[in-house]
Short mmCIF file of C-alpha atoms in Angstrom, two decimals:
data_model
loop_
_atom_site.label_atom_id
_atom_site.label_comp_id
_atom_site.label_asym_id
_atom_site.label_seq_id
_atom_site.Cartn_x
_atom_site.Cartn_y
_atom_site.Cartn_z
CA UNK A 1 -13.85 -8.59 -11.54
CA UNK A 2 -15.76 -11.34 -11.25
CA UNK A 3 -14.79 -14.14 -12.82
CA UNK A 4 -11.35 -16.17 -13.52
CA UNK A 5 -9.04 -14.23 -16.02
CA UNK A 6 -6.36 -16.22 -18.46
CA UNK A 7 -3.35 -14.51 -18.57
CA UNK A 8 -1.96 -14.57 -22.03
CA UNK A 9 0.29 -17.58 -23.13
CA UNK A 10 2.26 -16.32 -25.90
CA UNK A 11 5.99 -15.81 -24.60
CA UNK A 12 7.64 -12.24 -22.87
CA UNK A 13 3.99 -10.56 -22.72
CA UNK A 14 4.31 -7.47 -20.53
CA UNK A 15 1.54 -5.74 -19.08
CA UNK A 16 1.28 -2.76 -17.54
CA UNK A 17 -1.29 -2.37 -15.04
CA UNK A 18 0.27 0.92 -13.33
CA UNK A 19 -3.43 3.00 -13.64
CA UNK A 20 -5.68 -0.17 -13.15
CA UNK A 21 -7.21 -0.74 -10.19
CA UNK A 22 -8.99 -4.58 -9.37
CA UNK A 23 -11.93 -4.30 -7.02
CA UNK A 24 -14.80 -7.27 -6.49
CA UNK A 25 -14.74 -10.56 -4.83
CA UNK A 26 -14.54 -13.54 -6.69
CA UNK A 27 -12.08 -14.79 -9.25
CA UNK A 28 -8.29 -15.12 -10.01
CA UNK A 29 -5.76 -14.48 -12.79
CA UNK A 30 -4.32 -17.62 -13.50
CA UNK A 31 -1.52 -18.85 -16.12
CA UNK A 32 -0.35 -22.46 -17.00
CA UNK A 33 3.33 -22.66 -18.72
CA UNK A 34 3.31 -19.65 -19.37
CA UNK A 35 7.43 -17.82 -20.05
CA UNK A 36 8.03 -14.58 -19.64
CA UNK A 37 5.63 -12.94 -18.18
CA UNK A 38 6.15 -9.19 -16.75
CA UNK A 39 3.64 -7.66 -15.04
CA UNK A 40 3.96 -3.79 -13.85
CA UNK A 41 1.66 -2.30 -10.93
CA UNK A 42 -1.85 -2.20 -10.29
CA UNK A 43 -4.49 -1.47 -7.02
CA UNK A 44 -6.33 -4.51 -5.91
CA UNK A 45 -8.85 -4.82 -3.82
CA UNK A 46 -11.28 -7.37 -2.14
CA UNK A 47 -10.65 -10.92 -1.28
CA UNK A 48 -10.83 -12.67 -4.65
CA UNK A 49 -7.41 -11.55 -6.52
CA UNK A 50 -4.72 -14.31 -6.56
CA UNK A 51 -2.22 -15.11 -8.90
CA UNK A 52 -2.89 -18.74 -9.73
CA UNK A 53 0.69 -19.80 -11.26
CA UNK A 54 0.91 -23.66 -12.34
CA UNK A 55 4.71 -24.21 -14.30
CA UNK A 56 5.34 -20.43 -15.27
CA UNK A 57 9.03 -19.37 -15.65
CA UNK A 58 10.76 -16.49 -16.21
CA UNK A 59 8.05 -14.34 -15.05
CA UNK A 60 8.58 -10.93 -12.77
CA UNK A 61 5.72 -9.32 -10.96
CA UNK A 62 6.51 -5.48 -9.99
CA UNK A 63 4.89 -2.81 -8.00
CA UNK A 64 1.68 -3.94 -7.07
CA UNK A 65 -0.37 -3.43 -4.13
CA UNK A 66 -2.89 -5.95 -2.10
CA UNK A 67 -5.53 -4.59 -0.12
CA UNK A 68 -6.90 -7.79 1.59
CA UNK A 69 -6.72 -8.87 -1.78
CA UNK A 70 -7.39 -12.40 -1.04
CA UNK A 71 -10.07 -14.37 1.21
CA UNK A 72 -9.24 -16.68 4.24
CA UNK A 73 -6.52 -19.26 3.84
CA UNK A 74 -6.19 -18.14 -0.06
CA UNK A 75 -2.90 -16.78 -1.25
CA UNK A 76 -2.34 -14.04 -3.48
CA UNK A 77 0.87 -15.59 -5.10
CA UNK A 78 0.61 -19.38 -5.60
CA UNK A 79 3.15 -20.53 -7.53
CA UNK A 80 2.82 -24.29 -8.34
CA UNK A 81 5.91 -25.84 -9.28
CA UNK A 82 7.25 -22.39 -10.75
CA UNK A 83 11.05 -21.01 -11.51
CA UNK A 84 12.60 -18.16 -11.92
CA UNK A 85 9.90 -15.64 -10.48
CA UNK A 86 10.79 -12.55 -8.77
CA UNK A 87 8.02 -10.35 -6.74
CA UNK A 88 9.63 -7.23 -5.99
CA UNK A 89 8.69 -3.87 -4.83
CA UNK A 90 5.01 -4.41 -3.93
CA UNK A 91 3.13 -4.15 -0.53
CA UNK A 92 0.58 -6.06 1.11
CA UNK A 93 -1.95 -4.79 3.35
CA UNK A 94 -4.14 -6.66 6.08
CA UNK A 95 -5.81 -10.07 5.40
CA UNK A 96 -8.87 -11.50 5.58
CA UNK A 97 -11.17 -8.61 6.84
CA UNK A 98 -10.88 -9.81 10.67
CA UNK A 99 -9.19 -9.35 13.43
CA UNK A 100 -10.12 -12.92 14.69
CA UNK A 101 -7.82 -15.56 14.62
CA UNK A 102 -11.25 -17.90 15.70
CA UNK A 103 -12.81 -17.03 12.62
CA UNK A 104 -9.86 -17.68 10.50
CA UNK A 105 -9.35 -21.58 11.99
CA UNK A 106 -12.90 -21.95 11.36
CA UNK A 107 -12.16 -24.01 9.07
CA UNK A 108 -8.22 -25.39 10.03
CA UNK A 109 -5.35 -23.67 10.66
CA UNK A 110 -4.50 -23.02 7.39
CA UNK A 111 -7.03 -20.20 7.42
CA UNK A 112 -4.71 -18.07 9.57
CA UNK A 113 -1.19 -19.26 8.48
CA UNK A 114 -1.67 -19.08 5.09
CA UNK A 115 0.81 -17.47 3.02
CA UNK A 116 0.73 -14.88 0.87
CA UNK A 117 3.18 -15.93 -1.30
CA UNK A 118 2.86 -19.90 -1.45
CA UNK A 119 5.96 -21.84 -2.62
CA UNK A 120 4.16 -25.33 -3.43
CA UNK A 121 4.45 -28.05 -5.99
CA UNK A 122 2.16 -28.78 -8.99
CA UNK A 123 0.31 -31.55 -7.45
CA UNK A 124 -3.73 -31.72 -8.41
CA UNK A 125 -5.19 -29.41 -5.60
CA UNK A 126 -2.89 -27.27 -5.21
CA UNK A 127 -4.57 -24.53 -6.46
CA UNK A 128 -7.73 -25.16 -5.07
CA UNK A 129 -10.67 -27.38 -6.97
CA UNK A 130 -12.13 -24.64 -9.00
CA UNK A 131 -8.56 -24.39 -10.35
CA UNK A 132 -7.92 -27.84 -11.23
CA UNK A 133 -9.81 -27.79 -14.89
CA UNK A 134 -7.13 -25.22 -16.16
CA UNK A 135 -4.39 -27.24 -14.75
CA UNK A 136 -5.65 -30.65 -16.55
CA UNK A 137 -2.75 -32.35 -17.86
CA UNK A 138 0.28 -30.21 -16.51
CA UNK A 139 0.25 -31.48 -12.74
CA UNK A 140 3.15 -33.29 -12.74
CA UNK A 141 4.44 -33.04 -9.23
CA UNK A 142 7.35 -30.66 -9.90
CA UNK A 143 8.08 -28.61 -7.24
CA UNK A 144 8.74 -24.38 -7.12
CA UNK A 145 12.45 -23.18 -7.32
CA UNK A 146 14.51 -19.88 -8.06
CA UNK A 147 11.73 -17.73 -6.11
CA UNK A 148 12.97 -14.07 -6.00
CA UNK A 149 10.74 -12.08 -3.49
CA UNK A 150 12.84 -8.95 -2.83
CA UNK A 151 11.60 -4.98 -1.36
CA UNK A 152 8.14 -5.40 -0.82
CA UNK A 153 6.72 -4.42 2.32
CA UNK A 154 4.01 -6.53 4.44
CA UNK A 155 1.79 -4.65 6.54
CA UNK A 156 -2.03 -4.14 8.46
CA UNK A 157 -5.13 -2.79 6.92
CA UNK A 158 -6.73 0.45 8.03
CA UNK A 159 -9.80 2.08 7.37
CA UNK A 160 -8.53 5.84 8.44
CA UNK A 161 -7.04 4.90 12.23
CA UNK A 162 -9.63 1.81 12.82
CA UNK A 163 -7.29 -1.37 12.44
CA UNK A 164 -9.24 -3.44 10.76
CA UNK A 165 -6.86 -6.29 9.91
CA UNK A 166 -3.22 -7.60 10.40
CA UNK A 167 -0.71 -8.80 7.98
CA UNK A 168 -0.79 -11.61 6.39
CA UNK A 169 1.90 -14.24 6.90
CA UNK A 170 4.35 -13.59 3.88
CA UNK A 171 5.81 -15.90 2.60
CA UNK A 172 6.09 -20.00 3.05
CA UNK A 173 5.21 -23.50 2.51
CA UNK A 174 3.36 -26.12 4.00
CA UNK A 175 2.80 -29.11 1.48
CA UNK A 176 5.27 -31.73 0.36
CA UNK A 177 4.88 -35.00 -1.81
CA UNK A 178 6.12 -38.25 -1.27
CA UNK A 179 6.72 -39.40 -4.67
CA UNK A 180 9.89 -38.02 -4.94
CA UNK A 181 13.16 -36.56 -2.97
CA UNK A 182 12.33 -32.99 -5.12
CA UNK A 183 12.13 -30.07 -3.17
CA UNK A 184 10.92 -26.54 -2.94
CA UNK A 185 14.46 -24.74 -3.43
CA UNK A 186 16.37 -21.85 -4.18
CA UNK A 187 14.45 -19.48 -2.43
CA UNK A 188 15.20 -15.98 -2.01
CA UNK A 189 13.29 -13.52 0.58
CA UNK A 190 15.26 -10.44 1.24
CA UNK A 191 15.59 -6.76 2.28
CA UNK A 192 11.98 -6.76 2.64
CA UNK A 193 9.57 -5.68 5.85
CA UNK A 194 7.14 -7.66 7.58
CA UNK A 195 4.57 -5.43 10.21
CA UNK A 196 2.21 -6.33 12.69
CA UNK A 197 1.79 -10.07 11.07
CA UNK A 198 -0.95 -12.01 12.20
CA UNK A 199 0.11 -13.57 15.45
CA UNK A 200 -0.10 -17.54 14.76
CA UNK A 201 -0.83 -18.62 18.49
CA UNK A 202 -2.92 -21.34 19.62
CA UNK A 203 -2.69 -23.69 16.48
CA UNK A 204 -1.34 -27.00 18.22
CA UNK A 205 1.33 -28.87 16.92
CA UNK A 206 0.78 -26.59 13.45
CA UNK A 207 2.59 -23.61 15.61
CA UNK A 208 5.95 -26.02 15.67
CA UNK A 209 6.13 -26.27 12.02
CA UNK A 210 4.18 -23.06 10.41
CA UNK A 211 3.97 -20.64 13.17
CA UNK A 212 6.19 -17.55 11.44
CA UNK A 213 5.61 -15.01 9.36
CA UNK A 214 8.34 -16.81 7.69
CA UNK A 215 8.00 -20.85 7.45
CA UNK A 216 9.50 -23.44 5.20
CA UNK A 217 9.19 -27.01 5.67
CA UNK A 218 11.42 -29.52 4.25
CA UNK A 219 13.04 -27.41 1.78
CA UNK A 220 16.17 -26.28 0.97
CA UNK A 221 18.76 -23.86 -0.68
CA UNK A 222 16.93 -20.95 1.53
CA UNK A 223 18.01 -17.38 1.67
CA UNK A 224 16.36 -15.01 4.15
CA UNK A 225 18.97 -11.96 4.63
CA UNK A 226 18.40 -8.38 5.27
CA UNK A 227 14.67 -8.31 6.03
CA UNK A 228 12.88 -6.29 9.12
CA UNK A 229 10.51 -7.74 11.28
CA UNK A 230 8.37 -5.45 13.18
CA UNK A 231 5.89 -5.46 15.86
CA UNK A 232 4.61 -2.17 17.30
CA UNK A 233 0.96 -3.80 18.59
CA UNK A 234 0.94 -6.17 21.29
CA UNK A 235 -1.32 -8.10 19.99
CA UNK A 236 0.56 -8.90 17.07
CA UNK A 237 3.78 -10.17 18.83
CA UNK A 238 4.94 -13.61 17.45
CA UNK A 239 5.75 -16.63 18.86
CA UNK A 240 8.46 -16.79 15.94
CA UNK A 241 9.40 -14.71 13.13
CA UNK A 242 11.20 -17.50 11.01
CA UNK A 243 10.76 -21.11 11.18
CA UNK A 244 13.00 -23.57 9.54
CA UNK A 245 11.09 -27.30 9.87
CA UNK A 246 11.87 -30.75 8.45
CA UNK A 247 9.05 -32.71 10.55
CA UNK A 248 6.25 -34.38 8.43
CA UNK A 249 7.83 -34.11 5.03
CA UNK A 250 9.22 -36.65 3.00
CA UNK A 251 12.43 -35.47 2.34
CA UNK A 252 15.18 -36.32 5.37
CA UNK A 253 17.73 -33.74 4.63
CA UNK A 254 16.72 -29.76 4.60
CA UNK A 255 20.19 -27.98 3.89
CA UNK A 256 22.14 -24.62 2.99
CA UNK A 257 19.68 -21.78 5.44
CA UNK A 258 21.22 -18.47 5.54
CA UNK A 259 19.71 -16.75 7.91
CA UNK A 260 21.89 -12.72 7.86
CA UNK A 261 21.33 -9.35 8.61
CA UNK A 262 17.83 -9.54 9.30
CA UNK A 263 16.39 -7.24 11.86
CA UNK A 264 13.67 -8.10 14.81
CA UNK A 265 12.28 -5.03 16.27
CA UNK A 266 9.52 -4.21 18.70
CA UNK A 267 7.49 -6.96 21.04
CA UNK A 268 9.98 -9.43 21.62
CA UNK A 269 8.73 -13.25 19.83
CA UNK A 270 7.66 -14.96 22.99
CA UNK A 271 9.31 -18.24 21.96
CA UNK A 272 12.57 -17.00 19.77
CA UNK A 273 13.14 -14.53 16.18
CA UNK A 274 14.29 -18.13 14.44
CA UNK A 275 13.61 -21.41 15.16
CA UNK A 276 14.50 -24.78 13.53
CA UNK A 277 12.51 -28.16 13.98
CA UNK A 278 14.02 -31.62 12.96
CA UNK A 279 12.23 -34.45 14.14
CA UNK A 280 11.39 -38.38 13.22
CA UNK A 281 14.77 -38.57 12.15
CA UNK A 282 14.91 -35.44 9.55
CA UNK A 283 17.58 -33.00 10.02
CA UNK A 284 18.47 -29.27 9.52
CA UNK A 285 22.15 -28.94 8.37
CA UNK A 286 24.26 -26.27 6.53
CA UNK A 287 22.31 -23.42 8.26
CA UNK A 288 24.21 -20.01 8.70
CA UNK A 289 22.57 -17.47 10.95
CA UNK A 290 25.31 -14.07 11.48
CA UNK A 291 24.95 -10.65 12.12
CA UNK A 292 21.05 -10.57 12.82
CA UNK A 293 20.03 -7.67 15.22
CA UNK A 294 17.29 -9.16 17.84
CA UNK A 295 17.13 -5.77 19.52
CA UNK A 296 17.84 -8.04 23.04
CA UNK A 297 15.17 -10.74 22.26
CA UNK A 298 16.27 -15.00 22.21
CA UNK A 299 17.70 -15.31 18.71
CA UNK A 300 17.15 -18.85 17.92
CA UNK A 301 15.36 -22.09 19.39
CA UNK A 302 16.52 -25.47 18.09
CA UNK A 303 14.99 -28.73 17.97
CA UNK A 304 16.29 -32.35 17.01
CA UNK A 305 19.22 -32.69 14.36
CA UNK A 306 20.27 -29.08 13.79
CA UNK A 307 23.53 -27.53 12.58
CA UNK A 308 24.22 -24.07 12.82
CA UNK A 309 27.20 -21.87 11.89
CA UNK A 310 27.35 -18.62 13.94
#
């Protein structure tokens, strides 16, 4: 693969990919308002295979599996003002091709936070400037909602018992508009595993807001139940494994977090498993947080206007 690849736009295509494998290091599949889509398995490899998705519905992505299958700060899921998209049973190994969290800011922060699956809005550059031509036209500032992303499993890259790279963050989002009150919503991240994530330390004020393998700022209608975090190598332990923020954004209210039956094990996060950041008068209300196992580590760390039912 070396190139950018349409993926069809007539309605309820499936495609099963179950004997393919993807290998080379440039390009991305990419579908604009597109319904329907189901697409079954497939091996990639590299750091050029992404999922650019700009207004899709309906679509369900299914047993897959990422093997550093996208380059520094890229995303291998970037849905842009999507709904109703599950991602389900697929794993994801390593990122990046470093262990180096220097060489990831090289170029901002975003380099090592960035999320493999990216909730995000369809606002022009959102899916990077070589995207932009297939997007002419459709960005109209709609934000992502009804996100399914259920049993997949997060984890490092090895090259037989070398290490050779860490987990990528999984799942989050980092941009918001201003020309609306519309928000990234109805997101669902559960019973899935997250190993040995790349540990976000040292990223300034960027660690209050987007330092979790887990981060969400100034959305709402979250659900983040019966998940496993795990940290077995030191040098993977996280400052936080879930960060609720409503700093920067636009949008004054984030609201209805559940936050259940999740399980921390390992290193202990340094700071706290969850944490929740209001500030410049934004708040975090409605937020539920019950029966999580922290294995003896601080459950939760909050900041500003917070409310939390125990």
């Amino acid at each position: 693969m070396t190139g950018n690849v349409k993926l069809p736009t007539k309605a309820n295509v499936h495609i099963n990919a179950t004997k393919a494998n993807f290998t080379g290091k440039a390009g991305f599949f990419y579908g604009v308002l597109i319904s329907g889509l189901n697409w079954e398995g497939g091996t990639f490899y590299g750091g050029g295979h992404e999922f650019r998705l700009l207004r899709d519905s309906k679509a369900t992505f299914r047993g897959a599996t990422f093997h550093q299958a996208c380059g520094i700060g890229g995303h291998i899921f970037d849905l842009m003002g999507c709904s109703n998209v599950t991602i389900t049973n697929s794993h994801f190994y390593g990122y990046g091709h470093t262990l180096s969290t220097a060489t990831m800011r090289k170029n901002g922060n975003h380099g090592e936070y960035g999320e493999s699956i990216q909730t995000d809005y369809a606002n022009y550059n959102s899916g990077g400037p070589g995207f932009n031509k297939y997007g002419k036209g459709h960005f109209n500032g709609a934000p992502s909602t009804y996100i399914t992303v259920t049993h997949n499993t997060w984890a490092p890259e090895y090259s037989g018992r070398k290490l050779i790279s860490l987990a990528q963050v999984a799942i989050g989002q980092h941009d918001t508009i201003s020309s609306n009150r519309r928000m990234i919503a109805h997101i669902n991240f559960s019973y899935n595993t997250i190993k040995n994530a790349v540990r976000l330390s040292g990223m300034g004020a960027d660690i209050k807001y987007f330092g979790a393998p887990v981060h969400f700022e100034s959305s709402k209608s979250l659900t983040i139940n019966h998940n496993t975090f795990s940290t077995t190598l030191k040098r993977a332990r996280p400052e936080n494994d879930i960060i609720i923020s409503n700093q920067y954004g636009h949008m004054p209210h984030t609201t209805a977090v559940s936050i259940q039956n999740n399980s921390f094990t390992g290193y202990h996060a340094s700071y706290s498993a969850i944490q929740l950041y209001a500030r410049h008068g934004h708040s975090i209300k409605g937020v539920t947080v019950k029966r999580n196992n922290t294995h003896g580590m601080r459950l939760i760390r909050r900041y500003g206007s917070t409310s939390v039912r125990y």
